[in-house]
Short mmCIF file of C-alpha atoms in Angstrom, two decimals:
data_model
loop_
_atom_site.label_atom_id
_atom_site.label_comp_id
_atom_site.label_asym_id
_atom_site.label_seq_id
_atom_site.Cartn_x
_atom_site.Cartn_y
_atom_site.Cartn_z
CA MET A 1 -0.01 0.05 0.00
CA LYS A 2 1.36 3.42 -1.02
CA ALA A 3 0.24 6.95 -0.33
CA LEU A 4 0.07 9.92 -2.79
CA ILE A 5 -0.19 13.31 -1.15
CA LEU A 6 -0.91 16.26 -3.36
CA SER A 7 1.09 19.41 -2.61
CA GLY A 8 0.87 21.38 -5.81
CA GLY A 9 -1.60 23.99 -6.70
CA LYS A 10 -1.36 27.80 -6.52
CA GLY A 11 -3.20 28.46 -3.27
CA THR A 12 -5.08 31.48 -4.67
CA ARG A 13 -7.74 31.46 -1.91
CA LEU A 14 -4.87 32.02 0.72
CA ARG A 15 -3.28 34.95 -1.00
CA PRO A 16 -1.28 37.04 -0.19
CA LEU A 17 0.36 34.36 2.05
CA THR A 18 0.86 32.00 -0.88
CA TYR A 19 2.46 34.56 -3.14
CA THR A 20 5.69 33.67 -1.46
CA GLY A 21 5.28 30.15 -0.29
CA ALA A 22 3.38 26.85 -0.62
CA LYS A 23 -0.15 26.77 0.89
CA GLN A 24 0.49 23.27 2.25
CA LEU A 25 3.40 24.66 4.38
CA VAL A 26 1.19 27.31 6.03
CA PRO A 27 1.27 26.19 9.76
CA VAL A 28 -1.65 25.03 11.82
CA ALA A 29 -0.87 24.82 15.49
CA ASN A 30 2.71 25.58 14.51
CA LYS A 31 3.02 22.58 12.23
CA PRO A 32 2.77 22.72 8.34
CA ILE A 33 -0.59 21.51 7.12
CA LEU A 34 1.16 19.06 4.85
CA TRP A 35 2.84 17.18 7.83
CA TYR A 36 -0.55 16.26 9.33
CA GLY A 37 -1.32 14.14 6.30
CA ILE A 38 2.17 12.56 6.31
CA GLU A 39 1.74 11.68 10.04
CA GLU A 40 -1.70 10.30 9.49
CA MET A 41 -0.31 7.97 6.76
CA VAL A 42 2.52 6.66 8.98
CA THR A 43 0.00 6.11 11.89
CA ALA A 44 -2.02 3.95 9.44
CA GLY A 45 1.05 1.96 8.60
CA ILE A 46 1.72 3.53 5.17
CA THR A 47 5.36 4.62 4.96
CA ASP A 48 6.00 4.64 1.12
CA ILE A 49 4.72 8.06 0.32
CA GLY A 50 4.86 10.06 -2.91
CA ILE A 51 4.24 13.87 -2.74
CA ILE A 52 3.12 15.80 -5.79
CA ILE A 53 4.89 19.11 -6.11
CA SER A 54 4.71 22.07 -8.43
CA PRO A 55 7.63 23.93 -10.18
CA GLU A 56 6.76 27.02 -8.22
CA THR A 57 6.91 25.68 -4.66
CA GLY A 58 8.36 22.20 -5.02
CA ALA A 59 11.80 23.10 -3.80
CA GLU A 60 10.40 24.72 -0.69
CA VAL A 61 8.27 21.72 0.12
CA GLN A 62 11.25 19.39 -0.28
CA ALA A 63 13.62 21.51 1.77
CA LYS A 64 11.06 21.87 4.69
CA THR A 65 9.74 18.25 4.63
CA GLY A 66 12.92 16.34 3.75
CA ASN A 67 13.19 12.59 2.85
CA GLY A 68 10.63 11.47 5.38
CA GLU A 69 13.10 10.23 8.04
CA ARG A 70 11.64 12.55 10.69
CA PHE A 71 8.23 10.85 10.21
CA GLY A 72 9.52 7.30 9.86
CA ALA A 73 8.57 7.32 6.14
CA ASN A 74 10.27 7.22 2.77
CA ILE A 75 9.21 10.17 0.65
CA THR A 76 9.42 10.39 -3.07
CA TYR A 77 8.87 13.78 -4.73
CA ILE A 78 6.93 13.84 -8.01
CA LEU A 79 6.83 16.94 -10.20
CA GLN A 80 3.45 17.90 -11.82
CA ASP A 81 4.55 20.59 -14.28
CA LYS A 82 1.07 22.18 -14.51
CA PRO A 83 -2.04 22.15 -12.34
CA ALA A 84 -4.04 19.86 -14.67
CA GLY A 85 -6.29 18.13 -12.25
CA LEU A 86 -6.25 15.43 -9.52
CA ALA A 87 -6.41 12.58 -12.11
CA HIS A 88 -3.56 14.11 -14.00
CA ALA A 89 -1.53 14.00 -10.71
CA VAL A 90 -2.29 10.20 -10.48
CA GLN A 91 -1.10 9.93 -14.11
CA VAL A 92 2.17 11.69 -13.36
CA ALA A 93 2.64 9.46 -10.26
CA ARG A 94 2.18 6.19 -12.13
CA PRO A 95 5.90 5.31 -12.16
CA PHE A 96 5.95 5.62 -8.34
CA LEU A 97 2.56 3.90 -7.84
CA ARG A 98 2.96 1.17 -10.37
CA ASP A 99 0.23 -1.38 -9.70
CA SER A 100 0.06 -0.86 -5.96
CA PRO A 101 -3.25 0.10 -4.29
CA PHE A 102 -2.96 3.56 -2.79
CA VAL A 103 -4.51 6.27 -0.76
CA MET A 104 -4.72 9.77 -2.31
CA TYR A 105 -4.73 12.70 0.14
CA LEU A 106 -5.08 16.39 -0.58
CA GLY A 107 -2.27 18.06 1.27
CA ASP A 108 -4.17 21.14 2.36
CA ASN A 109 -6.87 19.03 4.06
CA VAL A 110 -6.89 17.91 7.79
CA ILE A 111 -8.90 15.13 9.15
CA GLN A 112 -9.27 13.96 12.75
CA GLN A 113 -6.42 11.78 13.75
CA GLY A 114 -7.02 7.97 13.66
CA ASP A 115 -9.80 8.08 11.10
CA LEU A 116 -7.59 7.00 8.23
CA SER A 117 -6.59 3.66 9.80
CA TYR A 118 -10.22 2.48 10.04
CA PHE A 119 -11.02 3.27 6.38
CA LEU A 120 -7.74 1.79 5.21
CA LYS A 121 -8.55 -1.48 6.96
CA LYS A 122 -12.10 -1.57 5.41
CA PHE A 123 -10.72 -0.89 1.92
CA ILE A 124 -8.15 -3.76 2.17
CA GLN A 125 -10.46 -6.28 3.77
CA GLU A 126 -13.32 -5.76 1.33
CA THR A 127 -11.01 -5.63 -1.79
CA GLN A 128 -12.77 -2.59 -3.36
CA ASP A 129 -11.81 -0.82 -6.42
CA ALA A 130 -12.38 2.50 -4.88
CA LEU A 131 -13.49 3.82 -1.52
CA ILE A 132 -14.28 7.47 -1.11
CA LEU A 133 -15.11 9.42 2.08
CA LEU A 134 -18.06 11.70 2.35
CA ARG A 135 -19.21 14.33 4.81
CA PRO A 136 -22.52 16.23 4.97
CA VAL A 137 -21.89 19.95 4.20
CA ALA A 138 -24.24 22.98 4.24
CA ASN A 139 -23.05 24.21 0.80
CA PRO A 140 -22.73 21.04 -1.50
CA SER A 141 -22.54 23.17 -4.62
CA ALA A 142 -19.02 24.12 -3.69
CA PHE A 143 -17.77 20.52 -3.61
CA GLY A 144 -17.81 17.30 -5.57
CA VAL A 145 -21.01 15.55 -4.50
CA ALA A 146 -21.98 11.84 -4.38
CA LYS A 147 -25.35 10.08 -4.76
CA VAL A 148 -25.21 6.91 -2.73
CA ASP A 149 -27.67 3.97 -2.31
CA ASP A 150 -28.64 2.40 0.92
CA ALA A 151 -25.82 -0.21 0.80
CA GLY A 152 -23.20 2.57 0.57
CA ARG A 153 -22.56 2.00 -3.17
CA VAL A 154 -21.83 5.14 -5.13
CA LEU A 155 -24.26 5.77 -7.97
CA GLN A 156 -23.10 9.07 -9.25
CA LEU A 157 -20.50 11.75 -8.72
CA ILE A 158 -20.89 15.37 -9.78
CA GLU A 159 -18.27 18.04 -9.55
CA LYS A 160 -19.66 21.32 -7.98
CA PRO A 161 -23.26 20.81 -9.21
CA LYS A 162 -25.69 23.70 -9.49
CA ILE A 163 -28.43 21.34 -8.29
CA PRO A 164 -26.78 18.84 -5.85
CA PRO A 165 -28.29 15.29 -5.69
CA SER A 166 -27.34 15.21 -2.01
CA ASN A 167 -25.47 17.15 0.66
CA LEU A 168 -22.69 14.57 0.81
CA ALA A 169 -19.43 16.20 -0.21
CA LEU A 170 -16.22 14.39 -1.21
CA VAL A 171 -13.55 14.61 1.46
CA GLY A 172 -10.13 14.97 0.06
CA VAL A 173 -9.19 11.36 0.82
CA TYR A 174 -9.50 8.56 -1.71
CA PHE A 175 -8.57 4.87 -1.72
CA PHE A 176 -7.91 3.15 -5.02
CA SER A 177 -6.82 -0.10 -6.59
CA HIS A 178 -4.65 -0.12 -9.67
CA ILE A 179 -7.84 -0.27 -11.85
CA ILE A 180 -8.06 3.60 -11.50
CA HIS A 181 -5.28 4.02 -14.02
CA GLU A 182 -7.40 2.35 -16.68
CA ALA A 183 -10.23 4.68 -15.95
CA ILE A 184 -8.04 7.78 -16.05
CA ALA A 185 -6.72 6.67 -19.44
CA THR A 186 -10.27 6.96 -20.93
CA ILE A 187 -11.45 10.39 -19.50
CA GLN A 188 -11.10 13.71 -21.31
CA PRO A 189 -10.30 17.05 -19.81
CA SER A 190 -13.33 18.87 -18.25
CA THR A 191 -14.50 22.36 -19.13
CA ARG A 192 -11.89 23.64 -16.69
CA GLY A 193 -9.30 21.91 -18.87
CA GLU A 194 -8.40 19.41 -16.12
CA LEU A 195 -8.57 15.68 -15.68
CA GLU A 196 -11.02 15.34 -12.91
CA ILE A 197 -10.71 12.38 -10.39
CA THR A 198 -14.57 12.49 -10.15
CA ASP A 199 -14.85 11.66 -13.90
CA ALA A 200 -12.40 8.70 -13.40
CA ILE A 201 -14.40 7.41 -10.46
CA GLN A 202 -17.60 7.82 -12.44
CA CYS A 203 -16.04 5.69 -15.17
CA LEU A 204 -15.42 2.96 -12.54
CA ILE A 205 -19.14 3.20 -11.48
CA ASP A 206 -20.26 3.03 -15.13
CA ARG A 207 -18.19 -0.06 -15.59
CA LYS A 208 -19.91 -1.73 -12.56
CA LYS A 209 -16.73 -1.72 -10.50
CA GLN A 210 -16.82 -1.85 -6.74
CA VAL A 211 -17.01 1.85 -5.64
CA VAL A 212 -18.11 2.34 -2.02
CA ALA A 213 -18.54 5.43 0.13
CA CYS A 214 -18.16 5.84 3.85
CA LYS A 215 -19.19 8.81 5.93
CA LEU A 216 -16.52 10.53 7.88
CA GLU A 217 -17.78 11.01 11.36
CA GLY A 218 -14.78 12.97 12.69
CA TRP A 219 -13.98 16.55 11.72
CA TRP A 220 -12.50 17.45 8.27
CA LEU A 221 -11.34 20.77 7.02
CA ASP A 222 -10.17 22.05 3.65
CA THR A 223 -7.72 24.87 4.82
CA GLY A 224 -7.74 26.71 1.50
CA LYS A 225 -9.38 29.80 2.99
CA LYS A 226 -8.39 31.93 5.95
CA ASP A 227 -11.42 31.16 8.05
CA ASP A 228 -11.02 27.34 7.44
CA LEU A 229 -7.37 27.62 8.40
CA LEU A 230 -8.23 29.38 11.63
CA GLU A 231 -10.91 26.77 12.40
CA ALA A 232 -8.37 23.94 11.81
CA ASN A 233 -6.06 25.71 14.16
CA ARG A 234 -8.79 25.91 16.74
CA LEU A 235 -9.79 22.25 16.42
CA ILE A 236 -6.21 20.92 16.64
CA LEU A 237 -5.30 23.13 19.60
CA ASP A 238 -8.59 22.20 21.31
CA THR A 239 -8.15 18.44 20.69
CA TYR A 240 -4.48 17.69 20.92
CA LEU A 241 -2.55 20.45 22.79
CA THR A 242 -0.78 19.55 26.05
CA LYS A 243 0.86 21.94 28.55
CA SER A 244 4.65 22.39 28.16
CA ILE A 245 6.70 25.35 29.40
CA LEU A 246 10.26 25.21 28.05
CA GLY A 247 10.95 28.91 27.70
CA MET A 248 11.30 31.59 30.47
CA VAL A 249 8.13 32.99 32.12
CA ASP A 250 8.62 35.82 34.64
CA SER A 251 6.85 36.17 37.94
CA GLU A 252 4.49 38.89 36.65
CA SER A 253 3.03 36.69 33.92
CA GLN A 254 -0.07 34.41 34.19
CA ILE A 255 -0.29 31.14 32.22
CA ILE A 256 -3.86 29.81 32.27
CA GLY A 257 -4.82 26.46 30.87
CA ARG A 258 -3.07 24.40 28.16
CA VAL A 259 -0.19 26.51 26.86
CA GLN A 260 3.04 25.36 25.06
CA ILE A 261 6.06 27.68 25.16
CA GLY A 262 9.12 26.69 23.13
CA GLU A 263 12.73 26.78 24.15
CA ARG A 264 14.51 30.14 24.55
CA SER A 265 11.16 32.05 24.33
CA ARG A 266 10.80 34.90 26.90
CA ILE A 267 7.40 35.77 28.43
CA ILE A 268 7.48 39.10 30.36
CA ASN A 269 4.40 40.54 32.08
CA CYS A 270 1.92 38.69 29.93
CA THR A 271 -1.39 36.93 30.46
CA ILE A 272 -1.71 33.81 28.17
CA ARG A 273 -4.94 31.92 28.19
CA GLY A 274 -4.84 28.56 26.44
CA PRO A 275 -5.16 26.72 24.34
CA VAL A 276 -2.10 28.58 22.94
CA VAL A 277 1.14 27.37 21.29
CA ILE A 278 4.20 29.59 21.20
CA GLY A 279 7.40 28.52 19.25
CA THR A 280 11.06 28.94 20.02
CA ASP A 281 13.06 32.11 20.40
CA CYS A 282 9.98 34.32 20.78
CA HIS A 283 9.77 37.55 22.84
CA LEU A 284 6.37 38.52 24.40
CA GLU A 285 6.17 41.54 26.64
CA ASN A 286 3.12 43.32 28.08
CA CYS A 287 0.69 41.13 26.05
CA PHE A 288 -2.55 39.32 26.35
CA ILE A 289 -2.68 36.20 24.25
CA GLY A 290 -6.15 34.70 24.11
CA PRO A 291 -7.37 31.19 23.30
CA TYR A 292 -6.79 29.52 20.00
CA SER A 293 -3.65 31.45 19.05
CA SER A 294 -0.59 29.86 17.41
CA ILE A 295 2.65 31.85 17.42
CA ALA A 296 5.48 30.58 15.37
CA ASP A 297 9.23 30.72 15.99
CA ASN A 298 11.16 34.03 16.34
CA VAL A 299 8.10 36.15 16.73
CA THR A 300 8.15 39.54 18.75
CA LEU A 301 4.89 40.71 20.33
CA ILE A 302 5.07 43.88 22.51
CA GLU A 303 2.00 45.54 23.93
CA THR A 304 -0.25 43.40 21.83
CA ASP A 305 -3.62 41.75 22.46
CA LEU A 306 -4.13 38.73 20.32
CA GLU A 307 -6.85 36.05 20.14
CA HIS A 308 -7.97 33.30 17.75
CA SER A 309 -5.10 34.04 15.35
CA VAL A 310 -2.05 32.55 13.62
CA VAL A 311 1.24 34.45 13.53
CA LEU A 312 3.95 33.04 11.27
CA GLU A 313 7.73 33.01 11.77
CA ASN A 314 9.81 36.22 12.31
CA ALA A 315 6.67 38.46 12.46
CA LYS A 316 6.69 41.52 14.72
CA ILE A 317 3.76 43.30 16.36
CA VAL A 318 4.33 46.31 18.52
CA GLY A 319 2.03 48.71 20.26
CA ILE A 320 -1.29 47.87 18.58
CA HIS A 321 -3.69 49.03 21.22
CA GLN A 322 -6.74 47.17 19.82
CA ARG A 323 -7.29 43.43 20.12
CA ILE A 324 -6.26 41.45 17.03
CA ILE A 325 -8.67 38.61 16.38
CA ASP A 326 -9.39 36.05 13.68
CA SER A 327 -6.25 36.98 11.83
CA VAL A 328 -3.34 35.30 10.02
CA ILE A 329 -0.05 37.28 10.08
CA GLY A 330 2.51 36.30 7.50
CA GLN A 331 6.22 35.58 7.80
CA ARG A 332 8.39 38.68 8.46
CA ALA A 333 5.33 40.87 8.64
CA GLN A 334 5.62 43.99 10.89
CA LEU A 335 2.57 45.72 12.49
CA THR A 336 3.17 48.94 14.35
CA ILE A 337 1.06 51.91 15.28
CA ALA A 338 1.58 55.36 13.67
CA PRO A 339 2.99 57.98 16.03
CA ARG A 340 -0.18 59.99 15.66
CA ARG A 341 -3.59 59.35 14.15
CA PRO A 342 -3.28 60.10 10.38
CA LYS A 343 -5.43 62.54 8.61
CA ALA A 344 -5.54 60.26 5.58
CA LEU A 345 -4.85 56.59 4.73
CA ARG A 346 -2.25 55.64 2.09
CA PHE A 347 -2.09 52.14 0.71
CA MET A 348 -0.23 50.01 -1.78
CA ILE A 349 -2.28 46.77 -1.75
CA GLY A 350 -1.55 43.71 -3.87
CA ASP A 351 -3.94 41.59 -5.93
CA ASP A 352 -6.53 39.62 -3.92
CA CYS A 353 -5.83 41.21 -0.58
CA HIS A 354 -8.60 41.67 1.90
CA ILE A 355 -8.41 44.70 4.14
CA GLU A 356 -10.83 45.54 7.03
CA LEU A 357 -10.78 49.00 8.72
CA THR A 358 -12.86 49.61 11.81
#
């Protein structure tokens, strides 16, 4: 059994963060999103892992993630030269996959830990051609949607339908036998110009192959948007964070609840209310850090109130006398207050940015 994790794509919904980096490396609870998928594979017993990378961000993904040794895995990187669809990614990975059954996992998705092992066991024991995971959603038109009979057999798949046949959305985890390669060889590009994995699975259905769906009971998030990233951060901190204080906390500071503070970080006259994770070599002074905040390595926060937010490496926030909430602060970003209230606002704002003034 092998794993194929997709870490290409342009991450347009997370711009401007993804102008300068891979969306799958944006941290959730101070760990790159991609790594949760790798760890989930290893926990399920799959250690032969292929990772699809793009020309734009592939080198960064390789440098950050390495050869898999840190996870107890063997990682092979596979270049997809253009974002031509999920089925195209499987095509490109064929020399790695060969005729092995495999699980395909979208690298910007996060599922509750332990769920993968259960579905993998079911897939192997029942010798299915494909097993897909479904989750009820409020807005099925934004997803690939499945129509399923009472026995769990998949009858139809539709990609982002205007009139959904059900509210069961495809989760970004798929189990396939080698037969999927034959199906992919027969499909044509969609109107988006991509080879859709839903078309390949529909081909299996039309050929009366064994395609089964299971409902995912645990949580699942596609972290492609800011609010979903923050929700994933909240869920992971809420579910898995344990208390660990490795840095220096002075006597004037209050640490409440489950808080992790990394080595060589200094906490001076701060109140930190968990769950909160703080990386290494940070400096926090005269701050309130509220629940569900993740602060990466080498961050400086002075006279700052922060809650339900993610702050990336080497960011600096000084003297912002309003609480910062529901925010993602990029690497090396600097937020400071003007010495006096400006009479006018001056901006240079890049494409696809979202600015809120209150």
